[in-house]
Coordinates of C-alpha atoms in Angstrom, one line a residue:
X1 CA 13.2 78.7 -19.8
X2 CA 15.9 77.6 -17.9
X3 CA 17.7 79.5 -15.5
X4 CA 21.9 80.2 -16.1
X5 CA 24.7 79.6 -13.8
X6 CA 28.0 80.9 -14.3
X7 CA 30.8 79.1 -11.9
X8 CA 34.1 80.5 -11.7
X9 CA 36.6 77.7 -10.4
X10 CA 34.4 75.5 -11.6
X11 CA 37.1 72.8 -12.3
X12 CA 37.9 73.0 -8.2
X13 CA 36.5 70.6 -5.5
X14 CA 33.5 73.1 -5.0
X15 CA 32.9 74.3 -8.6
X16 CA 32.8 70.7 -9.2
X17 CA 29.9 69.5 -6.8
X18 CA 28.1 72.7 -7.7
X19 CA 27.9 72.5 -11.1
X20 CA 26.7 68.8 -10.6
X21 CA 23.8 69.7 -8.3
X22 CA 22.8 72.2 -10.4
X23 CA 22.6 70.4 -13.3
X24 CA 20.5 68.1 -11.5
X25 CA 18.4 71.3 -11.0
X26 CA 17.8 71.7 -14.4
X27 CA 20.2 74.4 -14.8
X28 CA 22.1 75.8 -17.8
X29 CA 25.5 75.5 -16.7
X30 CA 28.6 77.1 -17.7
X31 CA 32.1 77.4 -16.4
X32 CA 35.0 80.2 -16.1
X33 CA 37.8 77.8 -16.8
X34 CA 41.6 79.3 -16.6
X35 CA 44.0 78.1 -19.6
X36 CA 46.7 75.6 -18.4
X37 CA 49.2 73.3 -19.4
X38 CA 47.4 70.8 -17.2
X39 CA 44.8 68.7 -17.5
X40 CA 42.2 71.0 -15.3
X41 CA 39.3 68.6 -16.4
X42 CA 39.6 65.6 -14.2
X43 CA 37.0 66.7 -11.1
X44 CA 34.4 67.4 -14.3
X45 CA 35.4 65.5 -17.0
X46 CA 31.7 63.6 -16.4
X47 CA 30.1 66.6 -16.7
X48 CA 32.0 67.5 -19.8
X49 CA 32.4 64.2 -21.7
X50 CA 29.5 63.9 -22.7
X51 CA 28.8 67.6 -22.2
X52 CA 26.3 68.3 -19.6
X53 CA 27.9 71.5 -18.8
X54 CA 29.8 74.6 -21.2
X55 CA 32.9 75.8 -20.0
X56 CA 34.7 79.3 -21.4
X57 CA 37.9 80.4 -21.3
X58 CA 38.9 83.5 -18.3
X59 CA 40.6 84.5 -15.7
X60 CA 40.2 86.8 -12.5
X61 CA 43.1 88.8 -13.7
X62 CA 41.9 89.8 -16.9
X63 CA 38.5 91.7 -17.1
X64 CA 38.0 91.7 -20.8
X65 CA 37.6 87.7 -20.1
X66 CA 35.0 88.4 -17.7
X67 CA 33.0 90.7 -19.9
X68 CA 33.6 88.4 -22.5
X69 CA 32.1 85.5 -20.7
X70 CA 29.4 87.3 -18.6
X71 CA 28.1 88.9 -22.3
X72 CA 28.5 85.2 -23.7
X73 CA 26.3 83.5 -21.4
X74 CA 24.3 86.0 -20.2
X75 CA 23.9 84.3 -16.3
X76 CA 20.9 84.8 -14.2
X77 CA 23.4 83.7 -11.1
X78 CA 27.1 83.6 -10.6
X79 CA 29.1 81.5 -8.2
X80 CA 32.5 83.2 -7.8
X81 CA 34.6 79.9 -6.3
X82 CA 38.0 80.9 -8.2
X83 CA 40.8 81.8 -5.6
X84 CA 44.2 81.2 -4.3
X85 CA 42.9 79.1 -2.0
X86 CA 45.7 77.6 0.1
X87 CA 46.6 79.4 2.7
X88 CA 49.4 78.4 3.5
X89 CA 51.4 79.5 -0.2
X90 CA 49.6 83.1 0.8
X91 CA 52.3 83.6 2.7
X92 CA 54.6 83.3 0.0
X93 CA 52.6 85.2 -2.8
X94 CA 50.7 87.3 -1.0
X95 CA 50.6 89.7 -3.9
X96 CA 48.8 87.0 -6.1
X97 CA 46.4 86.0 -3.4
X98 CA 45.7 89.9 -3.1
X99 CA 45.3 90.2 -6.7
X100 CA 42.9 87.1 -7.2
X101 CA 41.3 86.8 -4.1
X102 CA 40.2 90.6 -3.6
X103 CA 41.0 92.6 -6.7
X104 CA 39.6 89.9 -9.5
X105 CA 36.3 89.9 -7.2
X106 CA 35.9 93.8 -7.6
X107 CA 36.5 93.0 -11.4
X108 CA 33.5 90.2 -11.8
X109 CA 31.4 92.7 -9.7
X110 CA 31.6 95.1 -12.0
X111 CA 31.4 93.5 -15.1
X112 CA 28.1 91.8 -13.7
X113 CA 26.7 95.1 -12.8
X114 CA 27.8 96.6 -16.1
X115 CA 25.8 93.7 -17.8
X116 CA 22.7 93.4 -15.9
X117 CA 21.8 94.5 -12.2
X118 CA 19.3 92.0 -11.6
X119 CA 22.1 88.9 -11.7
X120 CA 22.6 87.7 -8.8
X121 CA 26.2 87.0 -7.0
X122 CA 27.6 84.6 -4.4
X123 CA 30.6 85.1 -3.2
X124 CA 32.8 82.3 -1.5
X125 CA 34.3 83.7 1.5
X126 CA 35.7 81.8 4.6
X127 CA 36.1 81.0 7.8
X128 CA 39.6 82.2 7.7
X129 CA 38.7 85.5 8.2
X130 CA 38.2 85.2 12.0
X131 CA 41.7 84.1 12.5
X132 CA 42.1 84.6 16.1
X133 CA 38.9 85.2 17.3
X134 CA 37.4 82.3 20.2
X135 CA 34.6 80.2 18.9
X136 CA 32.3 79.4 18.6
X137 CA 32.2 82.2 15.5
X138 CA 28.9 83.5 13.8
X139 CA 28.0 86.4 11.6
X140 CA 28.6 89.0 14.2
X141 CA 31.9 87.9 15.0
X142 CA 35.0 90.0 14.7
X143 CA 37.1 89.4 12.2
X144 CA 40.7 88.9 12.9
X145 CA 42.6 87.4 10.0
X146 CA 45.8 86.4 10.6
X147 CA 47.3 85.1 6.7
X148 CA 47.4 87.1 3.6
X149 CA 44.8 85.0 2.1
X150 CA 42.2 85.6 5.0
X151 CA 43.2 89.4 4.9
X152 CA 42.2 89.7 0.9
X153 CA 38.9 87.6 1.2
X154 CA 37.9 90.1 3.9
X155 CA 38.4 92.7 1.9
X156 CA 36.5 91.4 -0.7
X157 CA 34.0 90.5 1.7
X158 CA 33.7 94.3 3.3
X159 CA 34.3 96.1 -0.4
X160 CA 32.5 93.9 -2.5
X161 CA 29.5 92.4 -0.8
X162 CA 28.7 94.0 1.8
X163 CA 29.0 97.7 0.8
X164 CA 28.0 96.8 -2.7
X165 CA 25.0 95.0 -1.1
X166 CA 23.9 98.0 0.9
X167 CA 25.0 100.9 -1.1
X168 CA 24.1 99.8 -4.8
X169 CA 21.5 97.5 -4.4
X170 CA 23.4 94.4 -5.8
X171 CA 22.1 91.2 -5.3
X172 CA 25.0 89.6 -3.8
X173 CA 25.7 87.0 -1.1
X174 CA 28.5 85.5 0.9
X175 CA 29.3 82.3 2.3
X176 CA 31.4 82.1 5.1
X177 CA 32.0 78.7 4.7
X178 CA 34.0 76.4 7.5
X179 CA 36.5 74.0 6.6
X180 CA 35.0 71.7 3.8
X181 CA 36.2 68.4 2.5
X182 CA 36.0 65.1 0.1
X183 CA 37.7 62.8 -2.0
X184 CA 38.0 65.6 -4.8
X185 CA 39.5 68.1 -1.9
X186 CA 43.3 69.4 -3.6
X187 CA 45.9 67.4 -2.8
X188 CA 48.1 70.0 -1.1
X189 CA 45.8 70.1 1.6
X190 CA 46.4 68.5 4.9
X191 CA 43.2 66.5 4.7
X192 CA 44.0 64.6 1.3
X193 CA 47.9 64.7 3.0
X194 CA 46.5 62.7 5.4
X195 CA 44.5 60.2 3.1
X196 CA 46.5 59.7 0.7
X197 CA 49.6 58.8 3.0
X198 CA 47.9 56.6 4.9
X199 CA 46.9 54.8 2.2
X200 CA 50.1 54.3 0.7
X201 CA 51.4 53.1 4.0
X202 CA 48.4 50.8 4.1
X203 CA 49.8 49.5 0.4
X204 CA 53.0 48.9 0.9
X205 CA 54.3 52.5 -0.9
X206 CA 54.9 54.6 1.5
X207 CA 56.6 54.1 4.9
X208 CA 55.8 57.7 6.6
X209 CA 54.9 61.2 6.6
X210 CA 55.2 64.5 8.7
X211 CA 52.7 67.0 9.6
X212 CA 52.7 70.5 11.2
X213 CA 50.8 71.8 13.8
X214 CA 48.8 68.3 15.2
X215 CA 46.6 70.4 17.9
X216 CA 44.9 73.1 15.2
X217 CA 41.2 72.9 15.2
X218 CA 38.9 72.5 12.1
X219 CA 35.3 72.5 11.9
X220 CA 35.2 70.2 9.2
X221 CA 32.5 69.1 6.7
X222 CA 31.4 67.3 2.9
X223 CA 31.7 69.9 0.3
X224 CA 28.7 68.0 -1.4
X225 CA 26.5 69.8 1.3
X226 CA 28.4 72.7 1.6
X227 CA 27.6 73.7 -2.2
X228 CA 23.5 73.0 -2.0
X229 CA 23.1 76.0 0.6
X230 CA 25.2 78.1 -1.5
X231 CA 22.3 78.0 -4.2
X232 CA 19.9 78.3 -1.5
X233 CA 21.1 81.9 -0.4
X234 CA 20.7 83.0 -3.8
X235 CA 16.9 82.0 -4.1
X236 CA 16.1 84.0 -0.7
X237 CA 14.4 87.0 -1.1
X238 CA 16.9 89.0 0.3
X239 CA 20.3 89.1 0.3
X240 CA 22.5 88.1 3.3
X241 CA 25.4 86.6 4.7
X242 CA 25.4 83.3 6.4
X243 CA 28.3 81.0 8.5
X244 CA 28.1 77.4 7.4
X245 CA 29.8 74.5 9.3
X246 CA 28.4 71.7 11.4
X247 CA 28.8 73.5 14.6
X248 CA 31.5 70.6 15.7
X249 CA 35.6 70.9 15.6
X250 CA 38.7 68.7 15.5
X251 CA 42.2 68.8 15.6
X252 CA 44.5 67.2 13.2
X253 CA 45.4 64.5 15.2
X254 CA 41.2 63.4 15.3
X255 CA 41.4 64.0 11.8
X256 CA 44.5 61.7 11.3
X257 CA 43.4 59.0 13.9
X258 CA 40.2 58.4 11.8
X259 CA 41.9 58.2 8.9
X260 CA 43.7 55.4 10.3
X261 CA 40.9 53.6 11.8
X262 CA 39.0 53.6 8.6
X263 CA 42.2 52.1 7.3
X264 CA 42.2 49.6 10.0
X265 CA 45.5 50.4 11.1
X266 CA 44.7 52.1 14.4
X267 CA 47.0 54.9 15.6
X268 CA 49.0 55.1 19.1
X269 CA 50.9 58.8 19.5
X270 CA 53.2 59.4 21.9
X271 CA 55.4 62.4 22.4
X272 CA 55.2 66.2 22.8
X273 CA 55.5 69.1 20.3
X274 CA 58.1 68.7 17.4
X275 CA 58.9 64.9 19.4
X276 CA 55.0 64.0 18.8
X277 CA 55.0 60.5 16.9
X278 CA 52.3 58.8 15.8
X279 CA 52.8 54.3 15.7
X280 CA 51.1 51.4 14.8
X281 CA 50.0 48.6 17.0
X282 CA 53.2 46.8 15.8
X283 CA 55.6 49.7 16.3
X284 CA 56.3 51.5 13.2
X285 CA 56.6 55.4 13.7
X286 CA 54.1 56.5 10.7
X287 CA 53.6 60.3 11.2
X288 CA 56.5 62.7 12.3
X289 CA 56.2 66.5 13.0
X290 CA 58.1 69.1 12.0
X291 CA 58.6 72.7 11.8
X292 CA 58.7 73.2 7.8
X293 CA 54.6 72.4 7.8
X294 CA 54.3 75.5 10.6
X295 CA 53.0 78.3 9.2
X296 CA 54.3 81.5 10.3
X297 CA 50.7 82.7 11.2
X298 CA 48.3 79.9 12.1
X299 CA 44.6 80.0 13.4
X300 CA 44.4 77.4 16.1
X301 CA 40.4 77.3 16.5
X302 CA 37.7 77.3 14.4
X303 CA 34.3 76.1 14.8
X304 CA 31.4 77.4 13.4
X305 CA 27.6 78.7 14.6
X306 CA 25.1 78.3 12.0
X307 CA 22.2 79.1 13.6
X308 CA 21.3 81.9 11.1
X309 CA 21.6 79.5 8.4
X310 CA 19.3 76.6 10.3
X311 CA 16.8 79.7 11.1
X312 CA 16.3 81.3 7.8
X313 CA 17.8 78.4 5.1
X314 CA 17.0 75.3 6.8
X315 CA 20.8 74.4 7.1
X316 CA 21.5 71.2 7.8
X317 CA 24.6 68.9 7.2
X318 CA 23.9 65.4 6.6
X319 CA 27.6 63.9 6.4
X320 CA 29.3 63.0 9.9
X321 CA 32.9 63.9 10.9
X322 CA 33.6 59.9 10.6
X323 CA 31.8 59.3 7.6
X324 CA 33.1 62.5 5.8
X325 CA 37.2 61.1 6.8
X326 CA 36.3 57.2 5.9
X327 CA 35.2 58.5 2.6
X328 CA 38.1 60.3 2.1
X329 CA 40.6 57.7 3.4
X330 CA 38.6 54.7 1.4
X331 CA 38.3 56.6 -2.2
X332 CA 42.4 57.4 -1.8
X333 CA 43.3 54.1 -0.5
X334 CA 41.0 52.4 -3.8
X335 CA 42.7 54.7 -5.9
X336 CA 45.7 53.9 -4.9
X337 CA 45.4 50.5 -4.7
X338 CA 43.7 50.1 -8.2
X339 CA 46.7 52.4 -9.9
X340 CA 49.1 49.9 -7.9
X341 CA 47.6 46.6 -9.5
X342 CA 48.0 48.1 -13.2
X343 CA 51.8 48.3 -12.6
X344 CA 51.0 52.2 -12.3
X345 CA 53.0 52.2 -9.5
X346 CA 56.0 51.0 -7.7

């Protein structure tokens, strides 16, 4: 009989790779899918068209969704991926990232456990949480959040997992997951920023851009590996919580520089602070700073020890910093460049 997943956020960068690998698995898939006037299909719409995977209507905020959808399809594991993930708009909503991020975890908690005891849980937490702790960071690290949407997924972390974990014997895991990334990654992000304004430069559309903070470091990796140990930790025997990242960071300028180079239109920055300018070989100023993309509250360092996960799960990325960022900058830039040739745009 096969097994069932339910994936909330499934229509996201993460919910997307997951429910593809376990498909692959053999599983029964199904999705938590929020109603919206936008097209929230196009990371899955393989997976959907024809359907490989069954998607239901929900929502964090509402319970009587979740009990609705947990009866439905009666899941042996769920993926809880469904947050107000940038953090960056935490800042100005912090009462919505609070209310998804920490309170609509406690409500699929107890809906699961109302259901049936034995499912089993993982929740996506992040490496946000250590906010201004040095690296590198591990389990045992303190936690030191420093955005509204690290402080509500530590909450949920403490509340939720851990003390449900140890106190009620629920099956339930978290991922503290480092930076993660690919083509499918939101396009508010500053990766996909990056990408996707490059390429346009590259084309012809597009004749700069500005960033924020250029030195912040980002233990960055392919979401596509990222999602395969998430199933792992809910095969182990026992229930734990695990740091995953590659163990290597960058700042934004790397991150930008290769983006570039995979371009073929190498970067030369000059400049200090808010005056920091990024050329090409033939002069043109491409990438600017300023102070708008600051956050009020930023973490500066991040970069992750896995060890735990190596030990006991066999962690092991397979996707390099530069191969992870020409991905990223070639699948924008071909995107981009096959819209552009059918008049798509101007």
């Amino acid at each position: 009989m096969k097994k069932k997943a339910l994936i909330t956020g499934i229509t996201g960068q993460d919910g997307s790779y997951l429910a593809e690998y376990l498909n692959n698995l053999g599983y029964e898939v199904w999705g938590l899918m929020r109603r919206t006037s936008l097209d929230p299909l196009m990371r899955i719409e393989h997976l959907v068209r024809p359907p490989k995977i069954h998607l239901v209507y929900g929502n964090l905020r509402d319970e009587g969704t979740l009990r609705d959808a947990i009866t439905k399809v009666k899941p042996d594991e769920i993926y809880n991926l469904a947050a107000q993930s940038d953090v960056g708009i935490s800042f100005s909503c912090p009462d919505e990232t609070m209310e998804i991020n920490y309170y609509g975890v406690g409500r699929l908690v107890h809906e699961a456990m109302k259901f049936n005891r034995k499912i089993r849980i993982y929740q996506a937490s992040t490496s946000e949480m250590f906010g201004t702790t040095k690296p590198p960071q591990n389990e045992k690290s303190p936690m030191r959040p420093v955005s509204p949407y690290a402080e509500s997924k530590l909450l949920a972390h403490e509340e939720f997992v851990k003390e449900y974990r140890e106190k009620h014997g629920v099956y339930i895991c978290s991922g503290i997951l480092f930076n993660h990334e690919s083509p499918r990654r939101g396009e508010h992000f500053v990766t996909r920023k990056i990408t996707i304004s490059l390429a346009k430069i590259k084309l012809g559309l597009q004749d700069s851009f500005a960033l924020g903070n250029l030195s912040s470091k980002r233990d960055w990796g392919f979401a596509g590996d990222y999602v395969k140990i998430m199933h792992s930790m809910l095969q182990q025997k026992k229930a734990d919580d695990y740091v995953i990242a590659t163990g290597v960071n960058h700042t934004v300028r790397e991150f930008a520089t290769a983006a570039a180079d995979a371009l073929d239109m190498p970067l030369q920055w000059s400049g200090k602070g808010l005056n920091e300018v990024a050329k090409t070989k033939d002069g043109r100023t491409v990438i600017t700073v300023s102070k708008k993309f600051y956050r009020p509250r930023d973490v500066q360092n991040l970069r992750g020890d896995a060890g735990k996960a190596k030990r006991k799960l066999g962690w092991k990325p397979t996707t390099s910093f530069e191969e992870l960022v020409e991905m990223m900058a070639y699948a924008d830039y071909e995107h981009l460049r096959k819209s552009r040739d059918a008049g798509l745009l101007r």
